[in-house]
Coordinates of C-alpha atoms in Angstrom, one line a residue:
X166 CA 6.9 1.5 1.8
X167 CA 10.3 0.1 1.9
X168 CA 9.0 -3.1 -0.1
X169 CA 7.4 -1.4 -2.9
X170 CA 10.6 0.4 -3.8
X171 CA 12.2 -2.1 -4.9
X172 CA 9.2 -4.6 -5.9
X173 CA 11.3 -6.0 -9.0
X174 CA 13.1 -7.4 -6.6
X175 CA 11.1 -8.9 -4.8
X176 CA 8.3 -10.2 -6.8
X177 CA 9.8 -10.6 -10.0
X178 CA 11.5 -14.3 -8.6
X179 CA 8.9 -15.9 -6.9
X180 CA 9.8 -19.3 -5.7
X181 CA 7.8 -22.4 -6.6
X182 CA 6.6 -23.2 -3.0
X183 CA 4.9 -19.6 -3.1
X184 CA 3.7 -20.0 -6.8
X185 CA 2.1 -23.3 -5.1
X186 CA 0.0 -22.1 -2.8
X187 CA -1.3 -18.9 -4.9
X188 CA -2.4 -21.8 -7.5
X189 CA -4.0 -23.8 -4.7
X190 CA -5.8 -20.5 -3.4
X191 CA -6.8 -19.5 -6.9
X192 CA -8.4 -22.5 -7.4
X193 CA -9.7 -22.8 -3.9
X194 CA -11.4 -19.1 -4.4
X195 CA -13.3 -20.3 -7.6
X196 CA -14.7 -23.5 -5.5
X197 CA -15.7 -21.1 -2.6
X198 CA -17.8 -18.9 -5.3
X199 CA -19.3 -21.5 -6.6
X200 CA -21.0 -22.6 -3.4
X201 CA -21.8 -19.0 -2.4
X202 CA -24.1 -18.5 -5.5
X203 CA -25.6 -22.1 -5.6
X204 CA -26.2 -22.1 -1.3
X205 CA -26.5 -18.0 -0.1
X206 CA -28.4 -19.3 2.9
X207 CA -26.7 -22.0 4.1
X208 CA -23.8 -19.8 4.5
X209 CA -25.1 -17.8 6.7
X210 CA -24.5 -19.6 10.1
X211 CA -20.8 -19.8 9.1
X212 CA -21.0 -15.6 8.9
X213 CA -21.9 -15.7 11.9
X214 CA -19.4 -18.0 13.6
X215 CA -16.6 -16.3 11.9
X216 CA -17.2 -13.1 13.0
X217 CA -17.1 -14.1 16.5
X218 CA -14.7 -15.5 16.2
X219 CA -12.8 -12.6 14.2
X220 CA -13.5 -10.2 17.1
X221 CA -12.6 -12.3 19.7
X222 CA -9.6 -13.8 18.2
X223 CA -8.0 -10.2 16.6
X224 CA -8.4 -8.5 20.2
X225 CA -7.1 -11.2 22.1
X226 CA -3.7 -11.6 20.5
X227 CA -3.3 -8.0 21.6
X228 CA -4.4 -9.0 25.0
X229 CA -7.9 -7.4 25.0
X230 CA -10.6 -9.7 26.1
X231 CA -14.3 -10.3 27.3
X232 CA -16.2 -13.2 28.9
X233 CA -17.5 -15.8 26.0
X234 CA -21.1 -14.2 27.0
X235 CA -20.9 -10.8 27.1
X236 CA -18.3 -10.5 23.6
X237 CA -21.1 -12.5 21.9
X238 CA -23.6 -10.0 23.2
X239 CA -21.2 -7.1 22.0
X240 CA -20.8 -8.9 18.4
X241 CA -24.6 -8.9 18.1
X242 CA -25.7 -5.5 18.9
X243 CA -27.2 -6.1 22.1
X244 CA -25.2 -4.2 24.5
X245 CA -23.0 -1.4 25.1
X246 CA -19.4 -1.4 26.7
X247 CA -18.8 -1.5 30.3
X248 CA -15.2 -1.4 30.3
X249 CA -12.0 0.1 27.8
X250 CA -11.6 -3.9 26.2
X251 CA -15.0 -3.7 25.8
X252 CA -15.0 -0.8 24.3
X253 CA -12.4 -1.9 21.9
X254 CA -13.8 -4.8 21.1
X255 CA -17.1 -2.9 20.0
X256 CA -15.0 -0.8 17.5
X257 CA -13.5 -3.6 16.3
X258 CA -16.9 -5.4 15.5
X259 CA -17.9 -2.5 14.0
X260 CA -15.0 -1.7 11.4
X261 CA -15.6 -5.4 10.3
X262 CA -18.8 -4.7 9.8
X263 CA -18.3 -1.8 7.6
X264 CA -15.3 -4.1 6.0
X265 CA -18.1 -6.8 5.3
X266 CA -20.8 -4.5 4.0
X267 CA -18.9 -1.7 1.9
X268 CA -15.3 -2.8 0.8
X269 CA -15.8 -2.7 -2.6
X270 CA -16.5 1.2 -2.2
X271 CA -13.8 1.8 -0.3
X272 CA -10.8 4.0 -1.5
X273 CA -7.2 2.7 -0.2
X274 CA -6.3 6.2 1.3
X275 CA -4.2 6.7 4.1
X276 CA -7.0 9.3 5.0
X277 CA -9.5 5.7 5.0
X278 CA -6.7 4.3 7.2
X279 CA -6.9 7.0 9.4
X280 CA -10.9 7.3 9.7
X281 CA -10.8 3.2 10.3
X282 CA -8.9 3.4 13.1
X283 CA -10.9 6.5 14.4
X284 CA -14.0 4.4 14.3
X285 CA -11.9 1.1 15.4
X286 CA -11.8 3.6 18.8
X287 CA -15.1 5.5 18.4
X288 CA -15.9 3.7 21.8
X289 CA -13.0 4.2 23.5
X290 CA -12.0 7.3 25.7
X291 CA -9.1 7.8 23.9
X292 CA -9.9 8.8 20.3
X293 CA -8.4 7.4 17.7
X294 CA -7.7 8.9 13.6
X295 CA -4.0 10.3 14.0
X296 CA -0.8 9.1 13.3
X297 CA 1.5 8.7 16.5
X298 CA 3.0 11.4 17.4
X299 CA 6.4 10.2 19.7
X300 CA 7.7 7.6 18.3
X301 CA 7.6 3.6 19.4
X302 CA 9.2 0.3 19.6
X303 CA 7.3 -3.0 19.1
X304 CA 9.0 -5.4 22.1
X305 CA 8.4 -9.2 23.0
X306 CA 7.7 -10.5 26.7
X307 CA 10.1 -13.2 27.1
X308 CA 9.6 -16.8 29.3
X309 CA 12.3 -15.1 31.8
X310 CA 11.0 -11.8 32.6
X311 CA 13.0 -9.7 30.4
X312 CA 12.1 -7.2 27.1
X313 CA 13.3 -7.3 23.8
X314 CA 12.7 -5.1 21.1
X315 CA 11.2 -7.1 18.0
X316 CA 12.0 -4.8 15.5
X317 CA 11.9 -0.4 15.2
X318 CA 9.4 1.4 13.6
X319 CA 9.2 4.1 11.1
X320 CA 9.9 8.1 13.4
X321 CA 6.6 9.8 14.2
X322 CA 8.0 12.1 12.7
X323 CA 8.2 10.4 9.0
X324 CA 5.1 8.7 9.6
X325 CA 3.3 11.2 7.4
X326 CA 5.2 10.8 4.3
X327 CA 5.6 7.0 4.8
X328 CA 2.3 6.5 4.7
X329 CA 1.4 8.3 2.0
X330 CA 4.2 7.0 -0.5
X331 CA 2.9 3.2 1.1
X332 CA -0.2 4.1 -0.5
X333 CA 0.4 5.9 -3.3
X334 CA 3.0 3.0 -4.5
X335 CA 0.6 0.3 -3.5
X336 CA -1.8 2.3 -5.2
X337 CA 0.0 1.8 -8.7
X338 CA 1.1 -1.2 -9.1
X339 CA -2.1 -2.8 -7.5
X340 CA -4.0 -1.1 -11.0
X341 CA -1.2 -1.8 -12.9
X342 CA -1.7 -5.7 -12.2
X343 CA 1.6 -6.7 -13.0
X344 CA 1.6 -9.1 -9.8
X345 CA -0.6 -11.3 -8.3
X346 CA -2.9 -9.0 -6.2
X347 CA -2.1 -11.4 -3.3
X348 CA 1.6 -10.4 -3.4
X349 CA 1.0 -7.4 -3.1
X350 CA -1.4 -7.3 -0.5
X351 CA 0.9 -9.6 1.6
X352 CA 3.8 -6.5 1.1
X353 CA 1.5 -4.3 1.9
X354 CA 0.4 -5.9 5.2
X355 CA 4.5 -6.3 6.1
X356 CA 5.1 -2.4 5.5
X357 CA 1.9 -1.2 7.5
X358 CA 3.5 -2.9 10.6
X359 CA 6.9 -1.7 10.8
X360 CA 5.6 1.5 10.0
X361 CA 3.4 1.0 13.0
X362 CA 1.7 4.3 12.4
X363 CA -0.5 4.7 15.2
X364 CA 0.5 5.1 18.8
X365 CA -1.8 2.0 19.4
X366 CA -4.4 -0.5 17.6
X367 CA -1.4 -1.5 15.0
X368 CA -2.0 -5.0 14.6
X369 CA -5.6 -5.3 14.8
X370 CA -5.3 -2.5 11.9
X371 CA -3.0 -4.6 10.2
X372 CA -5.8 -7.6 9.9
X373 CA -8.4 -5.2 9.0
X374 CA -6.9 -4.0 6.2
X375 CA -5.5 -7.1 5.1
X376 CA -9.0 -8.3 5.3
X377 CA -10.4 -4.8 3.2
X378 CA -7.6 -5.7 0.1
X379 CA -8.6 -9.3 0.4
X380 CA -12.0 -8.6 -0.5
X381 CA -10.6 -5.6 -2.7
X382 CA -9.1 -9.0 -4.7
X383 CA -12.0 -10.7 -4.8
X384 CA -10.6 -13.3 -1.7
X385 CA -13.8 -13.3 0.3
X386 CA -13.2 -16.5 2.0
X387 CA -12.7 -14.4 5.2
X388 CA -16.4 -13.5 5.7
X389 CA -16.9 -17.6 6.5
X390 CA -13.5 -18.4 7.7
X391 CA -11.9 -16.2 10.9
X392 CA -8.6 -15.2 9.1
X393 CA -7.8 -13.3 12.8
X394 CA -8.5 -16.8 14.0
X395 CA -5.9 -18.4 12.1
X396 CA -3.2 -16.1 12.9
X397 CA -4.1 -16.8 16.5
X398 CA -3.7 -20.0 16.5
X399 CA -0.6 -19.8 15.0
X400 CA 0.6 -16.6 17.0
X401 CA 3.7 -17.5 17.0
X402 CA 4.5 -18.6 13.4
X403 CA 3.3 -14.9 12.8
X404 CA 6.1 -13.1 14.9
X405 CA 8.7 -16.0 13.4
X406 CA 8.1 -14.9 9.7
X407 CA 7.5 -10.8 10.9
X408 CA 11.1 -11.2 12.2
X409 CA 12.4 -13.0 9.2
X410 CA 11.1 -9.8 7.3
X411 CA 12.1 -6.9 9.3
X412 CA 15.6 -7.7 9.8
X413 CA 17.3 -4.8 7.3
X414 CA 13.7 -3.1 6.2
X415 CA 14.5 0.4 7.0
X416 CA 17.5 -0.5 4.4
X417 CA 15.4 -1.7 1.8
X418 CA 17.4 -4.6 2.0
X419 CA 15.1 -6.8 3.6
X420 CA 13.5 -10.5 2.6
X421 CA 10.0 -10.3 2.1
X422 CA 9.3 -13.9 1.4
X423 CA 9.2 -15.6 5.1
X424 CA 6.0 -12.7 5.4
X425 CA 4.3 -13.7 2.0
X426 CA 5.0 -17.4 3.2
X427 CA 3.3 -17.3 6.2
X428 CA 0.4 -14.5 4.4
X429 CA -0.2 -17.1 2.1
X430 CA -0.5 -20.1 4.4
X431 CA -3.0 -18.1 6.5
X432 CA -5.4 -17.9 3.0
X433 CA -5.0 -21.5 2.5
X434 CA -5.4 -23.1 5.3
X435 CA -9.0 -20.5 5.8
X436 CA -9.8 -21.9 1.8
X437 CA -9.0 -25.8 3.1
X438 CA -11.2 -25.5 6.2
X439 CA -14.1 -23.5 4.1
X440 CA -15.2 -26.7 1.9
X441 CA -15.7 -29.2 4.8
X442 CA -17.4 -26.3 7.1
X443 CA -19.4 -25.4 4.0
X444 CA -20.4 -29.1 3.2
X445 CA -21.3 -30.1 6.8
X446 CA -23.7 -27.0 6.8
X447 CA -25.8 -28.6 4.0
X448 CA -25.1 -32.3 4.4
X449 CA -25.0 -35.2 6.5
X450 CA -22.8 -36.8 9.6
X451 CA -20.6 -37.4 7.3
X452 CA -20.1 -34.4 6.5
X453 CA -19.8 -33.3 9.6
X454 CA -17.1 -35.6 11.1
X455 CA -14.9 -34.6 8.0
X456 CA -15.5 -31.4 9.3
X457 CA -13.8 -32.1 12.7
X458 CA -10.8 -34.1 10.7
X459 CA -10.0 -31.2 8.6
X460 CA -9.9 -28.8 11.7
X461 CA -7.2 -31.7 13.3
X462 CA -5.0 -32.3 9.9
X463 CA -5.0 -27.9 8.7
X464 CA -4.8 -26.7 12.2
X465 CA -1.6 -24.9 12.2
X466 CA -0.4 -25.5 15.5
X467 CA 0.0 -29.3 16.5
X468 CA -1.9 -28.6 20.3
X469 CA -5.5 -27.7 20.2
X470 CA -8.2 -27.6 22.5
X471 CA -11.8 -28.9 22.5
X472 CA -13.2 -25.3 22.2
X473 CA -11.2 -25.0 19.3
X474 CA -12.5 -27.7 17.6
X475 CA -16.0 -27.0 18.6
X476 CA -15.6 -23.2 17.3
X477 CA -14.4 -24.9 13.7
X478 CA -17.7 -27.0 13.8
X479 CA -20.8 -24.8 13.7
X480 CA -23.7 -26.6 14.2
X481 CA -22.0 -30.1 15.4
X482 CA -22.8 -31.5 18.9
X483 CA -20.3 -31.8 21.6
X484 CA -21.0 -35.2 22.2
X485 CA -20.5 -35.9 18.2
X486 CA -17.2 -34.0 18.2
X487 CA -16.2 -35.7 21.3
X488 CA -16.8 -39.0 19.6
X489 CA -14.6 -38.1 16.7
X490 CA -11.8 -37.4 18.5
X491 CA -12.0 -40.1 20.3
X492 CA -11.9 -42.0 16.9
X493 CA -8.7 -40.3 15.3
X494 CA -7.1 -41.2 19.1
X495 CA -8.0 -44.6 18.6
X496 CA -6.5 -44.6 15.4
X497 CA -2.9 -42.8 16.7
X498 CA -3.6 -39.2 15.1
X499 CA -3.9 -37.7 17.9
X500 CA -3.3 -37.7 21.9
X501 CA -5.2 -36.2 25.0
X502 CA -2.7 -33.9 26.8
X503 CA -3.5 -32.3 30.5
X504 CA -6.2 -33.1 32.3
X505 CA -9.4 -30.9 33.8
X506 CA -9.2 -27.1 32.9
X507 CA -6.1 -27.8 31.5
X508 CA -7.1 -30.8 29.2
X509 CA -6.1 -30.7 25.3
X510 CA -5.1 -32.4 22.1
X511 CA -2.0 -33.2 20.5
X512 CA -1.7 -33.9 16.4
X513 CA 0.9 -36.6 15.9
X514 CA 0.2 -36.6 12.0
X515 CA -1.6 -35.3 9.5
X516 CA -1.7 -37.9 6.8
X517 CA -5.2 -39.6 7.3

């Protein structure tokens, strides 16, 4: 709650690299609307691809995974859990899909925060639906062994009342409209994290209901794009700019613009690699090759693998991928790295 506060403050000065890419997203959004109403059905393989790819991607940067096989079985329907990732990964799938179907009837209650992540566990042993009740820490694994504590969350104790004032100021300004509804979702999205309200399930909450207020906004790029995806890729770009923005919260005299930096280069890179993914699903090779580059030049991270590429290319052939990369090597964008199991690509520039 500690960024809505003092919101002036925050929002009031925006700098022009931020007022960038909220133009470019803006204008990205109205493109993306446009093909929605003039091609419904075409779209509908990229729905599909993206919420795989949501559900895999969200519970594995927590560590919770499932073989390729049995996840997509679990996505579709066709299963039930065997296991407690499983599980999780079945409530997750199905939050989304109340996400997809219903968010504009929503209410942005703490109470709806609190029944999401009951039915994020509905699956689970442990139920879910309460806020924590002994308070927690949010620590980092280092390469050498050791723990360090990435930042402190809100008491158990004031979890209550933090939550609610989160909402009830969001709340406010979000009808008052006096800032871009991005902005504010972005601050929201910062604040729900250090709060860290429940004892577990925090950060695949966190993408949820980023998702929910995108869609509240009218940004519905995320039901063709994986958002979760994104951030998983650039996993560690996330806990660069989460640290650049927790340093001095519980003071109110944090920075949230490294957060609404990295918020807002999540959205555009997910509006940059819609129009290719979009085109390629209703057009030619062409079409579909410039559908491999623009998953090489907006990848965020510079190392990527061939699964990656093929999961950003729905309904493109291995060998055809194959062949394009090989192309862009030939070329000197790129660079085969490892070899076997281990075998990947690495970006050496973007401008082509």
């Amino acid at each position: 709650m500690q960024s809505f506060r003092a919101l002036g403050r925050h929002l009031d000065l925006i700098p022009a690299a931020i007022n960038r890419q909220l133009s470019e997203i803006d204008i990205a959004r109205g493109r993306q609307e446009a093909f929605a109403r003039q091609h419904p059905a075409a779209l509908e393989s990229l729905q599909q691809a993206a919420l795989i790819q949501s559900v895999e991607a969200s519970n594995a940067i927590e560590n919770i995974t499932a073989p390729k096989k049995r996840l997509e079985e679990i996505v579709a329907q066709k299963t039930t859990p065997r296991n407690r990732s499983e599980a999780e990964i079945a409530g997750y799938r199905a939050v989304l899909d109340t996400i997809h179907s219903s968010a504009a009837h929503i209410p942005f209650t703490a109470n709806i925060v609190r029944q999401l992540h009951r039915d994020l566990y509905q699956f689970a042993a442990q139920p879910g639906g309460n806020w924590k009740v002994s308070d927690n820490i949010v620590t980092e694994e280092r390469p050498d062994g050791s723990v360090a504590v990435r930042f402190t969350p809100v008491s158990s104790y004031e979890t209550p009342g933090a939550m609610d004032e989160l909402h009830q100021r969001f709340n406010e300004t979000w009808e008052a409209d006096h800032h871009h509804r991005l902005l504010l979702a972005g601050a929201y999205t910062l604040d729900f994290l250090i709060i860290h309200p429940f004892a577990d399930g925090n950060g695949r909450m966190s993408r949820l209901l980023s998702l929910l207020l995108l869609y509240e906004g009218g940004y519905e790029v995320g039901r063709f794009i994986s958002i979760e995806k994104l951030i998983e890729r650039s996993k560690e770009t996330y806990y660069d700019a989460l640290a650049g923005s927790t340093v001095a919260w519980h003071e109110g005299e944090h920075d949230l613009q490294p957060w609404l930096s990295y918020f807002l280069g999540v959205l555009t890179a997910a509006y940059r690699e819609f129009e290719p993914r979009a085109a390629a699903v209703t057009s030619g090779r062409g079409s579909k090759a410039e559908l491999v580059k623009t998953f090489v030049r907006s990848n965020i991270s510079d190392s990527f693998t061939f699964a990656e590429a093929k999961r950003a290319a729905p309904g493109v052939s291995d060998e055809y991928i194959r062949q394009v990369l090989r192309q862009l090597r030939d070329a000197g964008i790129i660079e085969g790295t490892g070899a076997g199991r281990g075998a990947g690509w690495h970006r050496l520039r973007r401008d082509f």
